[in-house]
XYZ file of N, CA and C in Angstrom:
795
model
N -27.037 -61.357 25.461
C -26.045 -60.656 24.646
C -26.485 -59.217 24.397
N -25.431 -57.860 24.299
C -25.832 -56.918 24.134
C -25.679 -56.388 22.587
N -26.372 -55.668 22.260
C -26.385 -55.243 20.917
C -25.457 -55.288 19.839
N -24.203 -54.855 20.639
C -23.130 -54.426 20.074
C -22.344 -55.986 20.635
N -22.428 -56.868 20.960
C -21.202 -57.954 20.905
C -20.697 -58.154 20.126
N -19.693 -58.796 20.665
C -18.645 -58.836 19.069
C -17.771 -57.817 18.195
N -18.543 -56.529 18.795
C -18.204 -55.491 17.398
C -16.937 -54.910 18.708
N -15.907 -53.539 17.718
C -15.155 -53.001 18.086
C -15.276 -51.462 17.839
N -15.659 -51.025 18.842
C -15.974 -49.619 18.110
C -14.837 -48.174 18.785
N -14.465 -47.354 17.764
C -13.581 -46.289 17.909
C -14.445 -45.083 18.742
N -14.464 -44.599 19.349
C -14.967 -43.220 19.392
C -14.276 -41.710 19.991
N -14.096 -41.256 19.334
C -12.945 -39.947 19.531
C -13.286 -39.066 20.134
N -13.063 -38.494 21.302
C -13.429 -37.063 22.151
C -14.357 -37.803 22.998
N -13.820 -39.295 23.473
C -14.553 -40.092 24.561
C -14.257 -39.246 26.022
N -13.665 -38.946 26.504
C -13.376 -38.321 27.382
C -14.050 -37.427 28.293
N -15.141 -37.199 27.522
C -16.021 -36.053 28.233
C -17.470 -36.160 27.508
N -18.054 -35.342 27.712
C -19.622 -35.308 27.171
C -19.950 -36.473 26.271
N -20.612 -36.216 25.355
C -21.384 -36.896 24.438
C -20.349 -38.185 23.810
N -19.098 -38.054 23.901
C -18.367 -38.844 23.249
C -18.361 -40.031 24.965
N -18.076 -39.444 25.674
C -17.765 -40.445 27.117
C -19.279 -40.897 27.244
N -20.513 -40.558 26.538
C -21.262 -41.383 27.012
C -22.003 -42.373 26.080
N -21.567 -42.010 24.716
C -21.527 -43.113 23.682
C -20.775 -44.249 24.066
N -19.343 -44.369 24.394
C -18.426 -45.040 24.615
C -18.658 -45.415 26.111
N -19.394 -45.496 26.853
C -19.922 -46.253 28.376
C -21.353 -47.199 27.550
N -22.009 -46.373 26.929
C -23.334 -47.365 26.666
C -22.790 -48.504 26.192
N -21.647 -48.095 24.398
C -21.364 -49.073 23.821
C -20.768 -50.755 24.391
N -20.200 -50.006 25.333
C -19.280 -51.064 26.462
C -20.496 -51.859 27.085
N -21.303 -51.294 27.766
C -22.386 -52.344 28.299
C -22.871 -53.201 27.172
N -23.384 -52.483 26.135
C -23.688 -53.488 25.025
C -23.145 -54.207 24.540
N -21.660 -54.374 25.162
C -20.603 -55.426 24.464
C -19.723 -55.325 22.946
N -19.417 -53.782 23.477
C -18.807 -53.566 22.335
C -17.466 -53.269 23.325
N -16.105 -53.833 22.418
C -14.970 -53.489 22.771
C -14.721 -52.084 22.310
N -14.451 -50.976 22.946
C -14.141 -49.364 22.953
C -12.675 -49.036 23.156
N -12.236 -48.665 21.772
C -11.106 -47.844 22.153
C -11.698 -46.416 22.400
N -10.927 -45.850 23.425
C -11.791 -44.773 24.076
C -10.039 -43.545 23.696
N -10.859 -42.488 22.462
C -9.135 -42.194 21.992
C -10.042 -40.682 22.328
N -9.192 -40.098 23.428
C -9.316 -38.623 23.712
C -7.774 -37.421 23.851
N -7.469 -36.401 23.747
C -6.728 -35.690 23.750
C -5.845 -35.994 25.032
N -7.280 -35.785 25.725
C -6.613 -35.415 27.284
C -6.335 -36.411 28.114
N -5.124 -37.043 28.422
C -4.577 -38.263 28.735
C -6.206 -38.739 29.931
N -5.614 -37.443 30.874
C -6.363 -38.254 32.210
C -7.891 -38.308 32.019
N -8.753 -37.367 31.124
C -9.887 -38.008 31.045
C -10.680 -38.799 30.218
N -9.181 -39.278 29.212
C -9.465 -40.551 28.695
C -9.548 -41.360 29.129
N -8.306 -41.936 30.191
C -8.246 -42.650 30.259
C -9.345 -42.966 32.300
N -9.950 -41.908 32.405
C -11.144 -42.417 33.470
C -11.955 -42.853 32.896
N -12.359 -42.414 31.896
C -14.026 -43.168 30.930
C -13.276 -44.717 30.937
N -12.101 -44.573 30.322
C -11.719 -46.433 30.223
C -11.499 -47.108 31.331
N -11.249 -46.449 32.306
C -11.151 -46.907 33.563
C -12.463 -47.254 34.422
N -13.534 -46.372 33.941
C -14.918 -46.291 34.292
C -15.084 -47.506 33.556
N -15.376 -47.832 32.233
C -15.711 -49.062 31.406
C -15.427 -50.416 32.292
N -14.197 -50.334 32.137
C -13.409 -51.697 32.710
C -13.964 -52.052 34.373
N -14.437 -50.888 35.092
C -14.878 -51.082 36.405
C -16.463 -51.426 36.330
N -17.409 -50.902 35.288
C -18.352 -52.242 34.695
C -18.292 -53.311 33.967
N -17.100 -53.801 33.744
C -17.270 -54.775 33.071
C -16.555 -55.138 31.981
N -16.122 -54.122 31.644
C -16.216 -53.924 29.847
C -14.838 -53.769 29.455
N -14.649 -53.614 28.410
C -13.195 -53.497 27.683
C -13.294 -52.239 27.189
N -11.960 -51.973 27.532
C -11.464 -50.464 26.903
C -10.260 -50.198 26.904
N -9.994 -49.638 25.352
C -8.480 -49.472 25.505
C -8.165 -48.026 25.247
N -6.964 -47.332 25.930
C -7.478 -45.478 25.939
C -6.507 -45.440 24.978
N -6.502 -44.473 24.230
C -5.905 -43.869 22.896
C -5.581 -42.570 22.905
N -4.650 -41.821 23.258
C -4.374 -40.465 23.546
C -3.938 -40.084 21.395
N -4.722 -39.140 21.610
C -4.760 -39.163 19.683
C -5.228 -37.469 19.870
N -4.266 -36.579 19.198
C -4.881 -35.432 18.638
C -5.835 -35.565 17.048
N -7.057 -35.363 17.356
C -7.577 -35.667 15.417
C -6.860 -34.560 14.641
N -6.399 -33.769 14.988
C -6.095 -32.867 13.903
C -4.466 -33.111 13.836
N -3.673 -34.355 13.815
C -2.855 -34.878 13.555
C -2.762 -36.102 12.853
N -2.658 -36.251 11.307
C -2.749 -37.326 10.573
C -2.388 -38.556 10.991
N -0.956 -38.154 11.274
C -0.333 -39.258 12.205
C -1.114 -40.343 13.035
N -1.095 -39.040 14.435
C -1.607 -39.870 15.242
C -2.965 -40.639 15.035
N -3.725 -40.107 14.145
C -5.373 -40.609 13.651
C -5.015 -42.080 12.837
N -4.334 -41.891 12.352
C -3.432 -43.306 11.544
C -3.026 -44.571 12.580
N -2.105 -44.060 13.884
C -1.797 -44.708 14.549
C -2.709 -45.421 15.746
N -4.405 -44.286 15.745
C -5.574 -44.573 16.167
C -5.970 -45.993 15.873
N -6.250 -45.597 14.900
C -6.637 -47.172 13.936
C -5.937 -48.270 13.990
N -4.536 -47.974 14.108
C -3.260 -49.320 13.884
C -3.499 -50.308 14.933
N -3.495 -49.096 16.274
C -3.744 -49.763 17.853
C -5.173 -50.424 17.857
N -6.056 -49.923 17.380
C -7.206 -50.319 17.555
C -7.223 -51.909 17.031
N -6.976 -52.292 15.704
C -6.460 -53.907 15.114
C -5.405 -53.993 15.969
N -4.932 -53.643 15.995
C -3.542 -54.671 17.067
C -4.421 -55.255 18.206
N -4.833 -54.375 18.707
C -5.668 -54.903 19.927
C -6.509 -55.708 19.660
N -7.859 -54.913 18.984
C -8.600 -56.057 19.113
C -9.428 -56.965 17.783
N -8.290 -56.167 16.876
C -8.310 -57.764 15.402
C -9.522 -57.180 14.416
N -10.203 -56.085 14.655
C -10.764 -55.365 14.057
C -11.456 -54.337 14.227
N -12.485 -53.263 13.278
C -13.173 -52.365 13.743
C -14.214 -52.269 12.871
N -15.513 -52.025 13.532
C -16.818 -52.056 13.352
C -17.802 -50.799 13.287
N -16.701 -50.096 14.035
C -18.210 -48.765 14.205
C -17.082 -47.762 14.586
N -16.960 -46.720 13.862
C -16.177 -45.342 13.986
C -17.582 -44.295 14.653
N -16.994 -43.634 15.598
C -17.906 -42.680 16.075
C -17.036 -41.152 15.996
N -16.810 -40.242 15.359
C -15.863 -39.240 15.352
C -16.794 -37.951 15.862
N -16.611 -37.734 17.052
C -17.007 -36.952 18.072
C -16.149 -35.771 18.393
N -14.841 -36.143 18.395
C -13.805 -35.086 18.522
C -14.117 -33.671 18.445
N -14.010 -32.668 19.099
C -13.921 -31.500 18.836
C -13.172 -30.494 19.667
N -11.964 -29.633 19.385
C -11.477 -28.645 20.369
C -11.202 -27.628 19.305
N -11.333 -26.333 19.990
C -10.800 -25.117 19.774
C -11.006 -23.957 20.659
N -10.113 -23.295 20.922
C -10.016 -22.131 21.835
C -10.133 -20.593 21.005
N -10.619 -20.514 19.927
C -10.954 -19.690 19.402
C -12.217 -19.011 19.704
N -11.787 -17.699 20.122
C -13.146 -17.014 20.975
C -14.462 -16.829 19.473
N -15.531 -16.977 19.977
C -16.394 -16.319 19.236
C -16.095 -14.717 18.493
N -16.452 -14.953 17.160
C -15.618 -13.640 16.277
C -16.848 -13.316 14.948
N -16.846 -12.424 14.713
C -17.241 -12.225 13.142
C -17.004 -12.618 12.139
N -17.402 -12.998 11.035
C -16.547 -13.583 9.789
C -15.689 -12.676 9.326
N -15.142 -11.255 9.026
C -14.695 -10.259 9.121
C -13.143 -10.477 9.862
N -13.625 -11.350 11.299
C -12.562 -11.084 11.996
C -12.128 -12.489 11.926
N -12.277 -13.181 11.208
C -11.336 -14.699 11.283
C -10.101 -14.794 10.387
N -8.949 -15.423 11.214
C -7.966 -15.700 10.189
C -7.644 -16.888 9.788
N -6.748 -17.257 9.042
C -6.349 -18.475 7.967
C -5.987 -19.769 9.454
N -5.224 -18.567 10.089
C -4.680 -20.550 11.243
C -5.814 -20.349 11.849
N -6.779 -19.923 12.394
C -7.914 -20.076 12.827
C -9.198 -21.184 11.704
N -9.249 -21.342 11.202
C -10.027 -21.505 10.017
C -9.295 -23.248 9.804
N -7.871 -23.091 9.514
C -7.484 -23.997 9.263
C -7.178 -25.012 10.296
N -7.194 -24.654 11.403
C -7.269 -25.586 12.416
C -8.708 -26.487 13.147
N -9.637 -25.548 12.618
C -10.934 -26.169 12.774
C -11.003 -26.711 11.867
N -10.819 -27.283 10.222
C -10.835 -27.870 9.479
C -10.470 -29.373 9.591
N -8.448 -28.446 9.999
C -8.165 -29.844 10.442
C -8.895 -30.889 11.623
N -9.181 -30.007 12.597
C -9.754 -31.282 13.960
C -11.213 -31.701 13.457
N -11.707 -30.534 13.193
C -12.813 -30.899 12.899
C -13.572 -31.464 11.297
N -13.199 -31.423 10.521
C -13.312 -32.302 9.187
C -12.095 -33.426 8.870
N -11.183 -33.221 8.723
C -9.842 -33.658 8.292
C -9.512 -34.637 9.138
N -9.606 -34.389 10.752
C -9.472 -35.947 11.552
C -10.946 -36.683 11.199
N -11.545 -36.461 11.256
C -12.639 -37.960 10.897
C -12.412 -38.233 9.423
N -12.166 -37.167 8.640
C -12.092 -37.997 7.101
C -11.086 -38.794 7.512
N -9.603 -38.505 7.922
C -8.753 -39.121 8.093
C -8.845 -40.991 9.015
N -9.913 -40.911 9.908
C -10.225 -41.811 10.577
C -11.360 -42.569 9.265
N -12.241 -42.115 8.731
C -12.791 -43.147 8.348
C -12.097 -43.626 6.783
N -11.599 -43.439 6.486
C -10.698 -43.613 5.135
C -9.353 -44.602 5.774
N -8.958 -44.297 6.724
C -8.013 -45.600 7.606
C -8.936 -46.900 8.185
N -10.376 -46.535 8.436
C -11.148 -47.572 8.737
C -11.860 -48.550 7.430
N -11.811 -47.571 6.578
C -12.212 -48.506 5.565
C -11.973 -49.608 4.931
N -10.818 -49.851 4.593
C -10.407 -51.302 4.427
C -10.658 -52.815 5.298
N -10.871 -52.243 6.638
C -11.110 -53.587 7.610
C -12.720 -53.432 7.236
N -13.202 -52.354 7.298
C -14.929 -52.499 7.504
C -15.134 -53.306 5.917
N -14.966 -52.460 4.792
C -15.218 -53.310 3.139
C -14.895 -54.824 3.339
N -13.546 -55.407 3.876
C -13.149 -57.008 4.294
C -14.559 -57.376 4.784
N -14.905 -57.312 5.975
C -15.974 -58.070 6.784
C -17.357 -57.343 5.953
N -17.380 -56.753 5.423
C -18.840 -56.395 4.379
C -19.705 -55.719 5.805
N -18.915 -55.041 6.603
C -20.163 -54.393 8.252
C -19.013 -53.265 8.560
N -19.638 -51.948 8.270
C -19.057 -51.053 9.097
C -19.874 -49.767 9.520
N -20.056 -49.328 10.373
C -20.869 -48.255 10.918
C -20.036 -46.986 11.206
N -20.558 -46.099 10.190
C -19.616 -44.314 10.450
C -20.840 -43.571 11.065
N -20.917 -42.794 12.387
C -21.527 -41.983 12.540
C -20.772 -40.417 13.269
N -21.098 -39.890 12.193
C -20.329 -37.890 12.579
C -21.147 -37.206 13.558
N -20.441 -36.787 14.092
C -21.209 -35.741 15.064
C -20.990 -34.520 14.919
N -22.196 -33.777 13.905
C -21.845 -32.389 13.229
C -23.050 -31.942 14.436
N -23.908 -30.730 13.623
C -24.128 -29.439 14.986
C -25.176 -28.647 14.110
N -26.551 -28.161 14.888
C -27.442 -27.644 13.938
C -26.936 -26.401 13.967
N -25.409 -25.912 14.588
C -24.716 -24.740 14.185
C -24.391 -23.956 13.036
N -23.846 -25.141 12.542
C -23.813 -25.452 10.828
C -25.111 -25.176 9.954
N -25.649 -26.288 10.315
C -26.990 -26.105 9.863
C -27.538 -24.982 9.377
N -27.821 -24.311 10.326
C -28.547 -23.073 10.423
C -27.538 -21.674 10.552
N -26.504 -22.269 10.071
C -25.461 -20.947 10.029
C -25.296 -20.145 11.596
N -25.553 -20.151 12.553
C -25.305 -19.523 13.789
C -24.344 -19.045 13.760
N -24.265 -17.649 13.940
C -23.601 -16.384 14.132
C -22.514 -16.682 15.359
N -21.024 -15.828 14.175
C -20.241 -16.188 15.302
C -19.807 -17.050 15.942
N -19.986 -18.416 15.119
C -19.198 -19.717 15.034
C -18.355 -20.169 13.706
N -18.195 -18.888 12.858
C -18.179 -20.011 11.683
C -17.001 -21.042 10.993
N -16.204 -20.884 12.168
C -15.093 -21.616 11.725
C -15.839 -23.273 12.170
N -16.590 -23.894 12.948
C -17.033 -24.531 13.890
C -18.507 -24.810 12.661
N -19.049 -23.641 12.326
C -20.134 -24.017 11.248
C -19.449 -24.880 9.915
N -17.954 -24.072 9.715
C -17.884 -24.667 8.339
C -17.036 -26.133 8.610
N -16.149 -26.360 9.435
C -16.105 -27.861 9.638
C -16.977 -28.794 9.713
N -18.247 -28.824 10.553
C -19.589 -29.294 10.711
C -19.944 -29.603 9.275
N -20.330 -29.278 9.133
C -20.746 -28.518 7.346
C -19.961 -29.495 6.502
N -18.880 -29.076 6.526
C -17.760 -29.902 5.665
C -18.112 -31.097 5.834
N -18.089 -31.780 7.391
C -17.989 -33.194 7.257
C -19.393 -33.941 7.171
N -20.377 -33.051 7.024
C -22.008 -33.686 6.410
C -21.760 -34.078 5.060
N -21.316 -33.140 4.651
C -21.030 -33.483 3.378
C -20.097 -34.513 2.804
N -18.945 -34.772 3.501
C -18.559 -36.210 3.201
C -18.948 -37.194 3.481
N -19.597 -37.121 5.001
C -20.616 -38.142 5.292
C -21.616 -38.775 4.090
N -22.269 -37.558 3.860
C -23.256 -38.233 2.654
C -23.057 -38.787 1.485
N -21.777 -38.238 1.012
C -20.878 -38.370 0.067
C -20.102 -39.858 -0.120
N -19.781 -40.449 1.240
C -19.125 -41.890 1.687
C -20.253 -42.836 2.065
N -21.407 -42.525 2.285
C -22.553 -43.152 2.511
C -23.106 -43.272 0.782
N -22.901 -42.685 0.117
C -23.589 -43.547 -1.209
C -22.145 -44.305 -1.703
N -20.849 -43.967 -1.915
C -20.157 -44.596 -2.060
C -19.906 -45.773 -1.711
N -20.150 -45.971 -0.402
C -19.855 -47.323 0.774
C -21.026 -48.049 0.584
N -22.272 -47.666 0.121
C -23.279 -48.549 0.544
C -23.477 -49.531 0.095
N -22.632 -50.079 -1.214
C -22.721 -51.386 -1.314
C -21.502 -52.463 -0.876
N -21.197 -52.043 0.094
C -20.025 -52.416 0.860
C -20.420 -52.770 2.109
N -21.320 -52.666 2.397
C -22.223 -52.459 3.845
C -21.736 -52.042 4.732
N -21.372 -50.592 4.530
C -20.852 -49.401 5.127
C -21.760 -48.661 5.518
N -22.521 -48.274 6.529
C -23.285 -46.923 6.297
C -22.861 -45.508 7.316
N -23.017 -44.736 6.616
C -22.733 -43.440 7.085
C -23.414 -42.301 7.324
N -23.884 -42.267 9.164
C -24.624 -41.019 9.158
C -23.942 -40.211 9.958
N -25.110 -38.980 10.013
C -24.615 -37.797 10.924
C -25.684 -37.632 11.910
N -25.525 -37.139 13.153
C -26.453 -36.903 14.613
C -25.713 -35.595 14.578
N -27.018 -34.776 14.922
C -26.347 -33.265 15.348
C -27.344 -33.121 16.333
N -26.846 -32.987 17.342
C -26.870 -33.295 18.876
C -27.674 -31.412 19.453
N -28.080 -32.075 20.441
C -28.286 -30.808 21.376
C -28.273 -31.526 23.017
N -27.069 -31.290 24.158
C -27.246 -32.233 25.054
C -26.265 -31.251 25.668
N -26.756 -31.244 27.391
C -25.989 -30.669 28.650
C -25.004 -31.057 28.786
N -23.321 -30.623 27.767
C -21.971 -31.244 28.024
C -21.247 -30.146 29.215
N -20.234 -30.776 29.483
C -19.414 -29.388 29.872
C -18.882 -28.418 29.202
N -18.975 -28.330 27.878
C -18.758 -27.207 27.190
C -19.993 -26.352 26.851
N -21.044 -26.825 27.023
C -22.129 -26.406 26.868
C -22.540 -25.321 28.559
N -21.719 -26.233 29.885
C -21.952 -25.095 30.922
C -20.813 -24.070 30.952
N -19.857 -24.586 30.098
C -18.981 -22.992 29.921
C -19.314 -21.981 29.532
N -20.289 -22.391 27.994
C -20.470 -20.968 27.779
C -21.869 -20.706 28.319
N -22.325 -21.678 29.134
C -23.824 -21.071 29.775
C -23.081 -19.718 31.312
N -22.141 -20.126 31.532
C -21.375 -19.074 32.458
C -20.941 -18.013 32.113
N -20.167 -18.080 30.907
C -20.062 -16.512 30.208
C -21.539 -15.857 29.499
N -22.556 -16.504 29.145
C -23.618 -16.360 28.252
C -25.160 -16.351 28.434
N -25.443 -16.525 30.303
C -26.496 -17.601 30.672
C -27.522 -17.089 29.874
N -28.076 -15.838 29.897
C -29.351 -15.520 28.879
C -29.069 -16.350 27.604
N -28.095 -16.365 27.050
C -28.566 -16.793 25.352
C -28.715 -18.483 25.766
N -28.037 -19.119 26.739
C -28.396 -20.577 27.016
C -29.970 -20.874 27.473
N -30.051 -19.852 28.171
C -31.516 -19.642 28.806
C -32.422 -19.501 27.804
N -32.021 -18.954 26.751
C -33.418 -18.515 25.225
C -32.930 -19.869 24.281
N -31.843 -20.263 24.572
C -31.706 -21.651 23.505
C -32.473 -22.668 24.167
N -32.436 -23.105 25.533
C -33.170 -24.070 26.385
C -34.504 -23.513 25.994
N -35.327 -22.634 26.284
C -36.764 -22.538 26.264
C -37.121 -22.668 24.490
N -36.305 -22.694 23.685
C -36.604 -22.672 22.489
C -36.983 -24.317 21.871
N -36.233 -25.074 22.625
C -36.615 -26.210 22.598
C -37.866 -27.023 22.831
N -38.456 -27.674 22.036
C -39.783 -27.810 22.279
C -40.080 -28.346 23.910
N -39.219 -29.751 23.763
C -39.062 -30.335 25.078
C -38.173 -30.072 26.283
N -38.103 -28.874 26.404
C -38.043 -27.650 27.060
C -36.550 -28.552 28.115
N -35.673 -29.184 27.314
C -34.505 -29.319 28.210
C -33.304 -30.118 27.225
N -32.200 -29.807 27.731
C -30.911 -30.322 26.764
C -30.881 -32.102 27.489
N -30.515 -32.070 26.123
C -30.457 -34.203 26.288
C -29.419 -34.725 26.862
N -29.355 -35.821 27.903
C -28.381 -36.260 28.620
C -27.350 -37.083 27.469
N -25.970 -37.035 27.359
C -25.350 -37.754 26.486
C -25.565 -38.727 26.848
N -25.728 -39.712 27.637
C -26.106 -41.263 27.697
C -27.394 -42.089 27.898
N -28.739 -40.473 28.263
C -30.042 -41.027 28.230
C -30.266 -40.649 27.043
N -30.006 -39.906 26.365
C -30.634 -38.856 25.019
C -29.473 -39.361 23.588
N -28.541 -39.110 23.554
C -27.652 -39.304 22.628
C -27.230 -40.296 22.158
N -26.790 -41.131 23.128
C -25.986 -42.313 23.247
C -26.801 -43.492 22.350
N -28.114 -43.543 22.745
C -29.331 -44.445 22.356
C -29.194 -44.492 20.937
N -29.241 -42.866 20.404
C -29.244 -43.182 19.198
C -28.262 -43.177 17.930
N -26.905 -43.363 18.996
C -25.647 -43.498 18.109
C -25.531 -44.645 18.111
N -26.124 -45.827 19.184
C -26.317 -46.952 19.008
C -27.383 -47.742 18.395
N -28.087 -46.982 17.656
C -28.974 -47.461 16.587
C -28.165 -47.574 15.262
N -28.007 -46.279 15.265
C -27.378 -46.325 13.907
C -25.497 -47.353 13.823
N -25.562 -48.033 15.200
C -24.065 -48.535 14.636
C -25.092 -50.100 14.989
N -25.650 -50.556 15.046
C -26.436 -52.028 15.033
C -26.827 -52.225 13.579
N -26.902 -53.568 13.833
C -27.706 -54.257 11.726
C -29.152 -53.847 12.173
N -30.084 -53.021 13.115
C -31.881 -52.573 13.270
C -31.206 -51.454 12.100
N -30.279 -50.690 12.074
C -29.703 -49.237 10.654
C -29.434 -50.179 9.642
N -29.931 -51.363 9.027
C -28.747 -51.875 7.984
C -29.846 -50.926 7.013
N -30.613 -50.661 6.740
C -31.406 -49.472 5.566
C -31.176 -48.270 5.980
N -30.430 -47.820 6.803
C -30.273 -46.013 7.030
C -29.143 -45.679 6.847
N -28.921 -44.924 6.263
C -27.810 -44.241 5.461
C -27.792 -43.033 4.626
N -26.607 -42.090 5.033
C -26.753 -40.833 4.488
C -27.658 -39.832 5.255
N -28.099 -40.318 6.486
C -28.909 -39.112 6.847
C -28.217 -38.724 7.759
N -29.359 -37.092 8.755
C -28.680 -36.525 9.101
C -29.954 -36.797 10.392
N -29.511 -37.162 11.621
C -30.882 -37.139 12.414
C -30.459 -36.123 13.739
N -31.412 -34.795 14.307
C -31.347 -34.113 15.028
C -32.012 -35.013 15.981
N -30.907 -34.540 16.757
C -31.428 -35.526 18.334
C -31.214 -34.508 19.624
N -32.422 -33.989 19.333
C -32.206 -32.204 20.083
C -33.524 -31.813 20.586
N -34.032 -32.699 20.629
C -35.689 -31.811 21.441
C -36.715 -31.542 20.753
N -36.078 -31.500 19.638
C -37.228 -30.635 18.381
C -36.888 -29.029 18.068
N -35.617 -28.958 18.950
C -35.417 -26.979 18.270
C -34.435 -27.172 17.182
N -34.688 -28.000 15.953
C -34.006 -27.786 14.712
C -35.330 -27.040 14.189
N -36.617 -28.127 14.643
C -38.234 -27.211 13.628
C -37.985 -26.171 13.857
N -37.894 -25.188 14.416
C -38.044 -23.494 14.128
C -36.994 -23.144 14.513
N -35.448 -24.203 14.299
C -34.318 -22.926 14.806
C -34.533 -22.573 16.484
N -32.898 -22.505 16.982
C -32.527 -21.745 17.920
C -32.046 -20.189 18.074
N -32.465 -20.273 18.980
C -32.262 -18.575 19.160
C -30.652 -18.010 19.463
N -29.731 -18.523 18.832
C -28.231 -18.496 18.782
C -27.657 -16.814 18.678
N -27.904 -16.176 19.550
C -27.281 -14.830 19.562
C -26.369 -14.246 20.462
N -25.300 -14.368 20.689
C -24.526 -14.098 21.619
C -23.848 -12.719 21.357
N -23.896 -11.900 21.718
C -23.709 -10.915 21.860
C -22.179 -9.754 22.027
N -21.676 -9.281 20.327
C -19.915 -9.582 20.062
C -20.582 -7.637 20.168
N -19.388 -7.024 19.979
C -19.304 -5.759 19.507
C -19.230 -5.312 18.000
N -19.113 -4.279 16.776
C -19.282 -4.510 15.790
C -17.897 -4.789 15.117
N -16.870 -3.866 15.885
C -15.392 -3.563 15.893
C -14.640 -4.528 16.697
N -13.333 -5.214 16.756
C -12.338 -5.597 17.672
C -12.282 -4.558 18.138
């Protein structure tokens, strides 16, 4: 039996990087995966990938920064498969270029809020009632030592991050006698958004990689994946509320996050 049998786990922004490779491990371990991504078609290959090892997966085309559809996430997820066990809220999009704080506006600001804080509150506050019933539910956020450490020229992206640590920790003392627990992983791992901006940026990717102790970005399914599946197993039933960097070791002294804007638009 694999770790996860039995259980049903959500994970949002499966589709690609770190979220598509949480949601492949979980599946080997015998967890049923709704695999809920934006983008029809590369949602629904990760579920198609699943099901061609073995596994169950059901694809979920869900914008998070739509209440709605984050609502209707969850509905499908019990319809299908009669409950849910482990929320993974991974989700993240925005096309907002790197800017100054100076130069950000309100729908800018407010749209990273929404996808990025507002759909996982929204997801784990719809998950809560099935997880409190069965007394077992596992929340883990995927915030960003962006946040963290304030990195320049993200901060719409810092303050969502940010935001949702803080409810995390916030729903993790609340939930914990519910046997709920709730953490956060703030990741450092070779996605494809990570070689986008290594193409517009390669020096500052090049000084963030060597800054890392273990001198390389973590594979989402050798590096990441492992330990989003710790924390959604009963080996986490005592961990809760934390925040664990799963990045190499360049949270100890900070990354070298400087990308290089003008002072003016």
């Amino acid at each position: 039996m694999g770790k996860l049998e039995g259980k049903v786990a959500i994970v949002t922004g499966a589709g690609a990087g770190i979220g598509k490779g949480i949601a492949k491990v979980f599946a080997r371990e015998g967890a049923r995966v709704t695999v809920a991504e934006y983008n029809a078609e590369s949602g629904q290959q990760t579920a198609s990938e699943i099901e061609q090892e073995g596994g169950q997966a059901l694809f979920v085309q869900v914008d998070v920064g739509n209440k709605d559809q984050v609502l209707s996430m969850v509905s499908q997820t019990i319809e299908t498969w009669g409950r849910v066990d482990i929320l993974i809220n991974n989700a993240w999009s925005s096309r907002a270029p790197l800017a100054r704080v100076e130069w950000f506006d309100d729908t800018t600001l407010q749209s990273a809020f929404e996808v990025g804080t507002m759909g996982a509150f929204w997801a784990m506050q719809a998950c809560y009632p099935y997880m409190k019933e069965q007394a077992y539910g596992r929340v883990v956020n995927m915030c960003s030592l962006n946040g963290v450490n304030a990195h320049m020229y993200s901060m719409h992206y810092n303050m969502a991050k940010e935001a949702l640590r803080a409810i995390t920790r916030t729903a993790a003392v609340e939930w914990a006698s519910k046997g709920i627990n709730c953490n956060v992983i703030c990741p450092a791992a070779k996605t494809e958004a990570l070689s986008k901006f290594e193409a517009a940026a390669p020096d500052n990717v090049k000084a963030l990689k060597n800054a890392i102790p273990m001198k390389y970005f973590g594979d989402p399914e050798l590096d990441i994946a492992p330990v989003a599946l710790f924390l959604s197993t009963e080996e986490s039933r005592y961990v809760t509320g934390n925040t664990l960097f799963v990045d190499g070791g360049s949270h100890v002294n900070g990354s070298p996050w400087a990308p290089e804007l003008p002072e003016e638009l």
